[in-house]
């Protein structure tokens, strides 16, 4: 009762508005329970109770929070070293300059003061926000609550710490370094563990979403960062008995869906390429899950289809296109957004202009309650995730 309800009704109102708009992105946790009534095909169950009910609990939360899971296996020093290495490479080296420059002027062995802690953590948070800007589109941003704190932690002192570039050898318990370390450990215990224990303990099906097309538009560095972030999270899950998620939370996943989003932003003949690319991109994590006995599948999905398939003629040849309303325009356009590679291109092949996967406005919907939302392969996803329950 203490968890906000996912406002499906409000989202539908926005999608069905005039003009239609996309619902606000997830910035906190919410839940919804679906009750699905069905007729059983089992002869024995038909006699006892022909109509059965399947309850499906769906938990919605910012994807950024998943990035905190790997912290449970890292000491403060190990995490600091990991972030320091990332900041040696572009674009992080430039984006983190202000934070790193200020950090070099701070005596970490001096007595901890709230004003200094607040200033350092704010500079680090600003750096993370810069990493999220569209021209960089970086994904591996920890801690996840720094850029997506949720209403419960916004402005909390618990978020006033950051990684360090150098670890002091001598320090006392009242030092700035000691206080940063305490807050890091407290963050893991009271935020990360608490979140997973409260909401992950009963999960048995998992969906991993990846916006591959956005990484294509941004470039190779963005793609590598997204790939590393997803694989890092999935490595932490390790679905066997010795895995972190099982050890701490007793989570037993038996089905996992890898989903490439925005399938309506590519031409229909490219859907299989999008699925193959995602499968190759996450091959290690996919294989580890399969080895642990988890049934997995890869799909290209669009929860709300906002384009239509079209065709045009170019140099005498018929070419597949998509047609839709650009997010920044007021007239529909038809375009060929580009081919999706099956394998990851070499770094030098990520040339500017090779990919142009445009964002579109949602379609105008006249009778969503009667015909439902137009989608791509959402029925396939539901069959994989829930089909065996019927």
Coordinates of C-alpha atoms in Angstrom, one line a residue:
X1 CA 0.0 0.0 0.0
X2 CA 3.0 2.3 0.5
X3 CA 4.2 2.0 -3.1
X4 CA 2.7 4.4 -5.7
X5 CA 0.5 2.9 -8.4
X6 CA 1.7 3.0 -12.0
X7 CA -0.6 5.6 -13.6
X8 CA -1.5 3.7 -16.7
X9 CA -4.7 5.8 -17.0
X10 CA -2.6 9.0 -17.1
X11 CA -0.3 7.6 -19.7
X12 CA -3.2 6.7 -21.9
X13 CA -4.7 10.2 -21.5
X14 CA -1.4 11.7 -22.8
X15 CA -1.2 9.2 -25.7
X16 CA -4.8 9.9 -26.7
X17 CA -4.6 13.7 -26.3
X18 CA -4.8 16.2 -29.1
X19 CA -2.0 16.4 -30.0
X20 CA -0.8 13.1 -28.5
X21 CA 2.3 13.2 -26.4
X22 CA 4.7 10.6 -24.9
X23 CA 4.2 10.0 -21.2
X24 CA 6.8 11.3 -18.8
X25 CA 9.8 9.1 -18.3
X26 CA 10.0 6.9 -15.2
X27 CA 11.7 8.8 -12.3
X28 CA 10.7 6.6 -9.4
X29 CA 9.2 3.3 -8.4
X30 CA 5.6 2.3 -9.1
X31 CA 3.7 -1.0 -9.4
X32 CA 0.6 -2.4 -11.0
X33 CA -1.1 -5.7 -10.6
X34 CA -2.9 -7.4 -13.5
X35 CA -5.6 -10.0 -13.0
X36 CA -5.9 -12.2 -16.1
X37 CA -8.9 -14.6 -16.1
X38 CA -8.8 -17.5 -18.5
X39 CA -10.3 -20.9 -19.3
X40 CA -8.0 -23.8 -18.5
X41 CA -7.4 -26.5 -21.1
X42 CA -6.4 -29.0 -18.3
X43 CA -9.2 -31.6 -18.1
X44 CA -8.8 -32.0 -14.4
X45 CA -8.8 -28.3 -13.7
X46 CA -11.8 -27.8 -15.9
X47 CA -13.9 -29.9 -13.6
X48 CA -12.7 -28.4 -10.4
X49 CA -12.6 -24.7 -11.5
X50 CA -12.9 -24.0 -15.2
X51 CA -12.1 -20.3 -14.8
X52 CA -8.6 -19.5 -13.4
X53 CA -7.0 -16.2 -12.5
X54 CA -3.3 -15.4 -13.1
X55 CA -1.9 -12.4 -11.2
X56 CA 1.0 -10.5 -12.8
X57 CA 2.8 -7.9 -10.7
X58 CA 4.7 -5.4 -12.8
X59 CA 7.3 -3.1 -11.1
X60 CA 8.4 0.0 -12.9
X61 CA 11.6 1.8 -11.9
X62 CA 14.4 3.9 -13.5
X63 CA 16.9 1.7 -15.4
X64 CA 19.6 3.8 -13.8
X65 CA 18.9 2.1 -10.5
X66 CA 20.0 -1.2 -11.9
X67 CA 23.6 0.1 -12.2
X68 CA 23.8 0.2 -8.4
X69 CA 23.7 -3.6 -8.2
X70 CA 27.4 -4.1 -9.1
X71 CA 28.4 -1.8 -6.2
X72 CA 27.4 -4.5 -3.7
X73 CA 30.5 -6.5 -4.7
X74 CA 32.9 -3.5 -4.7
X75 CA 34.7 -1.8 -1.8
X76 CA 34.8 2.0 -1.8
X77 CA 38.5 1.8 -3.0
X78 CA 37.7 -0.6 -5.8
X79 CA 34.8 1.5 -7.0
X80 CA 36.9 4.6 -6.9
X81 CA 39.7 2.9 -8.9
X82 CA 37.1 1.8 -11.5
X83 CA 35.7 5.3 -12.0
X84 CA 39.2 6.8 -12.1
X85 CA 40.1 4.5 -15.0
X86 CA 36.9 5.5 -16.9
X87 CA 37.7 9.2 -16.5
X88 CA 41.1 8.7 -18.2
X89 CA 39.3 8.1 -21.5
X90 CA 37.2 10.5 -23.6
X91 CA 34.6 11.8 -23.5
X92 CA 34.7 11.4 -19.7
X93 CA 38.2 12.9 -19.4
X94 CA 36.9 16.2 -20.6
X95 CA 33.5 16.0 -19.0
X96 CA 34.9 15.3 -15.6
X97 CA 37.6 18.0 -15.7
X98 CA 35.8 20.4 -13.3
X99 CA 35.2 17.8 -10.7
X100 CA 38.7 16.3 -10.9
X101 CA 40.4 19.7 -10.8
X102 CA 38.5 20.6 -7.6
X103 CA 39.1 17.2 -6.0
X104 CA 42.9 17.7 -6.4
X105 CA 42.7 20.8 -4.3
X106 CA 41.0 19.0 -1.4
X107 CA 42.9 17.5 1.6
X108 CA 41.1 14.2 2.0
X109 CA 42.7 13.7 5.5
X110 CA 41.3 16.9 6.8
X111 CA 38.2 16.9 9.0
X112 CA 35.0 16.3 7.1
X113 CA 32.7 19.3 6.6
X114 CA 29.3 19.2 5.2
X115 CA 29.9 22.1 2.8
X116 CA 32.9 20.4 1.3
X117 CA 31.1 17.1 0.9
X118 CA 28.2 18.8 -0.7
X119 CA 30.3 20.7 -3.1
X120 CA 32.4 17.7 -4.2
X121 CA 29.3 15.5 -4.7
X122 CA 27.5 18.2 -6.6
X123 CA 30.4 18.6 -9.0
X124 CA 30.5 14.8 -9.5
X125 CA 26.7 14.8 -10.1
X126 CA 27.0 17.6 -12.6
X127 CA 29.6 15.5 -14.4
X128 CA 27.2 12.5 -14.5
X129 CA 24.4 14.7 -15.9
X130 CA 26.8 16.0 -18.7
X131 CA 27.5 12.3 -19.6
X132 CA 23.7 11.8 -20.2
X133 CA 23.5 14.7 -22.7
X134 CA 22.3 13.5 -26.2
X135 CA 25.7 14.2 -27.9
X136 CA 27.4 11.8 -25.4
X137 CA 24.6 9.4 -24.3
X138 CA 26.7 7.5 -21.8
X139 CA 25.1 4.8 -19.7
X140 CA 27.6 3.5 -17.1
X141 CA 26.8 6.2 -14.6
X142 CA 27.2 5.3 -10.9
X143 CA 25.6 5.6 -8.4
X144 CA 22.3 5.4 -10.3
X145 CA 20.5 7.5 -7.7
X146 CA 22.7 10.5 -8.3
X147 CA 21.0 11.4 -11.5
X148 CA 17.6 9.7 -10.7
X149 CA 17.2 10.0 -6.9
X150 CA 13.5 9.5 -6.6
X151 CA 11.3 11.5 -4.3
X152 CA 12.5 9.7 -1.2
X153 CA 16.2 10.6 -1.7
X154 CA 16.2 14.0 -3.4
X155 CA 18.6 16.3 -1.5
X156 CA 19.4 13.6 1.1
X157 CA 22.9 13.7 2.7
X158 CA 23.2 10.0 1.9
X159 CA 23.9 11.1 -1.7
X160 CA 26.7 13.5 -0.8
X161 CA 29.8 11.4 -1.6
X162 CA 31.8 10.5 -4.7
X163 CA 34.6 8.3 -5.9
X164 CA 38.2 9.4 -5.4
X165 CA 41.1 9.6 -7.8
X166 CA 43.6 8.8 -5.1
X167 CA 43.2 7.0 -1.8
X168 CA 45.1 8.5 1.2
X169 CA 47.4 6.2 3.1
X170 CA 47.0 7.8 6.6
X171 CA 43.7 9.2 7.8
X172 CA 41.5 9.3 10.9
X173 CA 37.8 8.5 11.5
X174 CA 36.8 12.1 11.3
X175 CA 38.5 12.7 7.9
X176 CA 36.8 13.6 4.7
X177 CA 37.9 10.3 3.2
X178 CA 36.5 8.3 6.1
X179 CA 33.2 10.1 5.9
X180 CA 32.9 9.5 2.1
X181 CA 33.6 5.8 2.7
X182 CA 31.0 5.5 5.4
X183 CA 28.4 7.2 3.2
X184 CA 29.2 4.8 0.3
X185 CA 28.8 1.8 2.5
X186 CA 25.6 3.3 4.0
X187 CA 24.3 3.9 0.5
X188 CA 24.8 0.2 -0.4
X189 CA 23.2 -1.0 2.8
X190 CA 20.2 1.3 3.1
X191 CA 19.5 2.2 -0.6
X192 CA 20.7 -0.6 -2.9
X193 CA 20.0 -3.6 -0.7
X194 CA 16.8 -2.2 0.6
X195 CA 15.5 -1.6 -2.9
X196 CA 16.3 -5.1 -4.2
X197 CA 15.0 -6.9 -1.1
X198 CA 11.7 -5.0 -1.2
X199 CA 11.0 -5.4 -4.9
X200 CA 13.2 -8.2 -6.4
X201 CA 12.7 -11.1 -4.0
X202 CA 9.6 -12.4 -5.8
X203 CA 10.6 -11.9 -9.4
X204 CA 10.7 -15.0 -11.6
X205 CA 10.6 -13.2 -15.0
X206 CA 13.0 -10.5 -16.2
X207 CA 13.1 -8.1 -19.2
X208 CA 16.3 -6.3 -20.2
X209 CA 15.6 -3.3 -22.5
X210 CA 18.3 -1.8 -24.7
X211 CA 17.9 1.3 -26.8
X212 CA 20.4 0.2 -29.4
X213 CA 19.3 2.7 -32.0
X214 CA 20.2 5.7 -29.8
X215 CA 23.7 4.3 -29.4
X216 CA 24.0 4.0 -33.2
X217 CA 23.1 7.7 -33.6
X218 CA 25.6 8.8 -31.0
X219 CA 28.6 6.8 -32.0
X220 CA 31.0 4.0 -30.9
X221 CA 31.9 5.4 -27.5
X222 CA 28.2 5.5 -26.6
X223 CA 27.6 1.9 -27.8
X224 CA 30.6 0.5 -25.9
X225 CA 29.4 2.3 -22.7
X226 CA 25.9 0.9 -23.0
X227 CA 27.1 -2.6 -23.8
X228 CA 29.5 -2.5 -20.8
X229 CA 26.8 -1.2 -18.5
X230 CA 24.3 -3.9 -19.4
X231 CA 26.8 -6.7 -19.2
X232 CA 28.1 -5.4 -15.9
X233 CA 24.6 -5.5 -14.4
X234 CA 23.8 -8.9 -15.8
X235 CA 27.2 -10.3 -14.6
X236 CA 26.1 -9.2 -11.1
X237 CA 22.9 -11.2 -11.4
X238 CA 24.6 -14.6 -12.1
X239 CA 21.6 -16.7 -11.9
X240 CA 23.2 -19.8 -10.2
X241 CA 23.3 -20.5 -6.5
X242 CA 26.6 -18.6 -6.0
X243 CA 25.3 -15.5 -7.8
X244 CA 25.0 -12.1 -6.0
X245 CA 21.3 -11.7 -6.7
X246 CA 20.5 -15.2 -5.4
X247 CA 22.8 -14.8 -2.3
X248 CA 21.4 -11.5 -1.2
X249 CA 17.8 -11.6 -2.4
X250 CA 16.9 -15.2 -3.1
X251 CA 15.9 -14.3 -6.6
X252 CA 15.2 -17.2 -9.0
X253 CA 14.7 -16.1 -12.6
X254 CA 13.5 -18.8 -14.9
X255 CA 12.8 -16.7 -18.0
X256 CA 14.6 -13.7 -19.4
X257 CA 13.8 -11.5 -22.4
X258 CA 16.4 -9.4 -24.1
X259 CA 14.4 -6.6 -25.9
X260 CA 15.7 -4.1 -28.4
X261 CA 13.3 -1.1 -28.2
X262 CA 11.9 1.2 -30.8
X263 CA 11.5 -1.5 -33.4
X264 CA 9.1 0.9 -35.3
X265 CA 12.1 3.2 -36.0
X266 CA 13.6 0.7 -38.5
X267 CA 12.1 -0.8 -41.7
X268 CA 10.3 -4.1 -41.2
X269 CA 13.0 -6.0 -43.1
X270 CA 15.6 -4.8 -40.5
X271 CA 13.9 -6.3 -37.4
X272 CA 15.8 -9.6 -37.6
X273 CA 19.0 -7.6 -38.0
X274 CA 18.2 -5.6 -34.8
X275 CA 17.5 -8.8 -32.9
X276 CA 20.7 -10.4 -34.1
X277 CA 22.8 -7.3 -33.2
X278 CA 21.4 -7.3 -29.7
X279 CA 22.1 -11.0 -29.3
X280 CA 25.7 -10.6 -30.5
X281 CA 26.2 -7.6 -28.3
X282 CA 25.1 -9.4 -25.2
X283 CA 26.3 -12.9 -26.2
X284 CA 28.3 -13.5 -23.0
X285 CA 25.4 -12.6 -20.7
X286 CA 23.0 -14.5 -22.8
X287 CA 25.2 -17.6 -22.7
X288 CA 25.7 -17.3 -18.9
X289 CA 22.0 -17.2 -18.3
X290 CA 21.4 -20.2 -20.6
X291 CA 24.1 -22.1 -18.8
X292 CA 22.4 -21.5 -15.5
X293 CA 19.2 -23.0 -16.9
X294 CA 17.4 -19.7 -17.6
X295 CA 15.2 -19.8 -20.7
X296 CA 16.0 -16.7 -22.8
X297 CA 14.9 -15.0 -26.0
X298 CA 15.8 -11.9 -28.0
X299 CA 13.1 -9.7 -29.6
X300 CA 12.8 -6.3 -31.3
X301 CA 9.8 -4.5 -29.7
X302 CA 7.7 -1.4 -29.9
X303 CA 5.2 -1.0 -27.2
X304 CA 3.5 1.8 -29.1
X305 CA 4.0 1.7 -32.9
X306 CA 4.3 5.3 -34.2
X307 CA 5.4 4.7 -37.8
X308 CA 4.0 2.9 -40.8
X309 CA 5.8 0.8 -43.4
X310 CA 6.2 2.5 -46.7
X311 CA 8.0 2.1 -50.0
X312 CA 9.7 4.5 -52.4
X313 CA 11.7 4.2 -55.7
X314 CA 15.4 5.1 -55.7
X315 CA 17.5 4.8 -58.9
X316 CA 14.8 2.6 -60.3
X317 CA 14.7 0.2 -57.4
X318 CA 11.9 -0.3 -54.8
X319 CA 13.1 0.6 -51.3
X320 CA 11.5 0.0 -47.9
X321 CA 10.9 3.1 -45.8
X322 CA 9.0 4.2 -42.7
X323 CA 6.6 7.0 -42.4
X324 CA 5.8 9.0 -39.3
X325 CA 5.5 12.4 -37.6
X326 CA 9.0 13.6 -36.4
X327 CA 9.2 14.6 -32.8
X328 CA 10.3 18.2 -33.8
X329 CA 8.0 18.5 -36.8
X330 CA 4.3 19.0 -37.7
X331 CA 4.2 17.2 -41.1
X332 CA 4.7 13.4 -41.6
X333 CA 7.8 12.3 -43.5
X334 CA 9.0 9.1 -45.1
X335 CA 12.6 8.1 -44.9
X336 CA 15.0 5.2 -45.0
X337 CA 16.8 5.4 -41.6
X338 CA 19.6 3.1 -42.6
X339 CA 20.6 -0.6 -42.3
X340 CA 21.1 -2.2 -38.9
X341 CA 24.3 -4.2 -38.9
X342 CA 24.2 -7.8 -37.6
X343 CA 27.7 -7.7 -36.1
X344 CA 29.2 -4.8 -34.2
X345 CA 31.0 -2.5 -36.7
X346 CA 34.7 -1.7 -36.2
X347 CA 35.4 1.6 -34.4
X348 CA 36.5 3.4 -37.6
X349 CA 33.2 2.3 -39.3
X350 CA 31.1 4.4 -36.9
X351 CA 31.3 7.4 -39.3
X352 CA 29.1 10.4 -38.8
X353 CA 25.8 10.2 -40.7
X354 CA 25.9 6.4 -41.2
X355 CA 22.9 6.0 -39.0
X356 CA 19.9 8.3 -38.8
X357 CA 17.3 6.8 -36.6
X358 CA 14.8 9.6 -36.0
X359 CA 12.5 10.1 -33.0
X360 CA 8.8 10.2 -33.8
X361 CA 5.6 11.5 -32.1
X362 CA 3.0 9.0 -30.9
X363 CA 0.2 8.2 -33.4
X364 CA -3.2 9.7 -33.1
X365 CA -5.4 7.0 -31.5
X366 CA -9.2 7.2 -31.9
X367 CA -10.3 4.1 -30.0
X368 CA -7.5 2.8 -27.8
X369 CA -9.9 1.2 -25.3
X370 CA -11.5 -0.8 -28.1
X371 CA -8.6 -1.8 -30.4
X372 CA -5.7 -1.4 -28.0
X373 CA -2.4 0.2 -28.6
X374 CA -0.7 -0.5 -32.0
X375 CA 2.6 -2.4 -31.3
X376 CA 5.3 -4.6 -32.7
X377 CA 5.8 -8.1 -31.3
X378 CA 4.5 -7.3 -27.9
X379 CA 2.3 -10.3 -28.2
X380 CA 5.4 -12.4 -28.8
X381 CA 7.0 -11.0 -25.7
X382 CA 3.8 -11.9 -23.6
X383 CA 3.7 -15.4 -25.0
X384 CA 7.3 -16.0 -24.1
X385 CA 7.0 -14.5 -20.6
X386 CA 3.5 -15.8 -19.6
X387 CA 2.5 -18.5 -22.1
X388 CA 3.5 -21.4 -19.9
X389 CA 1.4 -20.0 -17.0
X390 CA -1.8 -20.8 -18.9

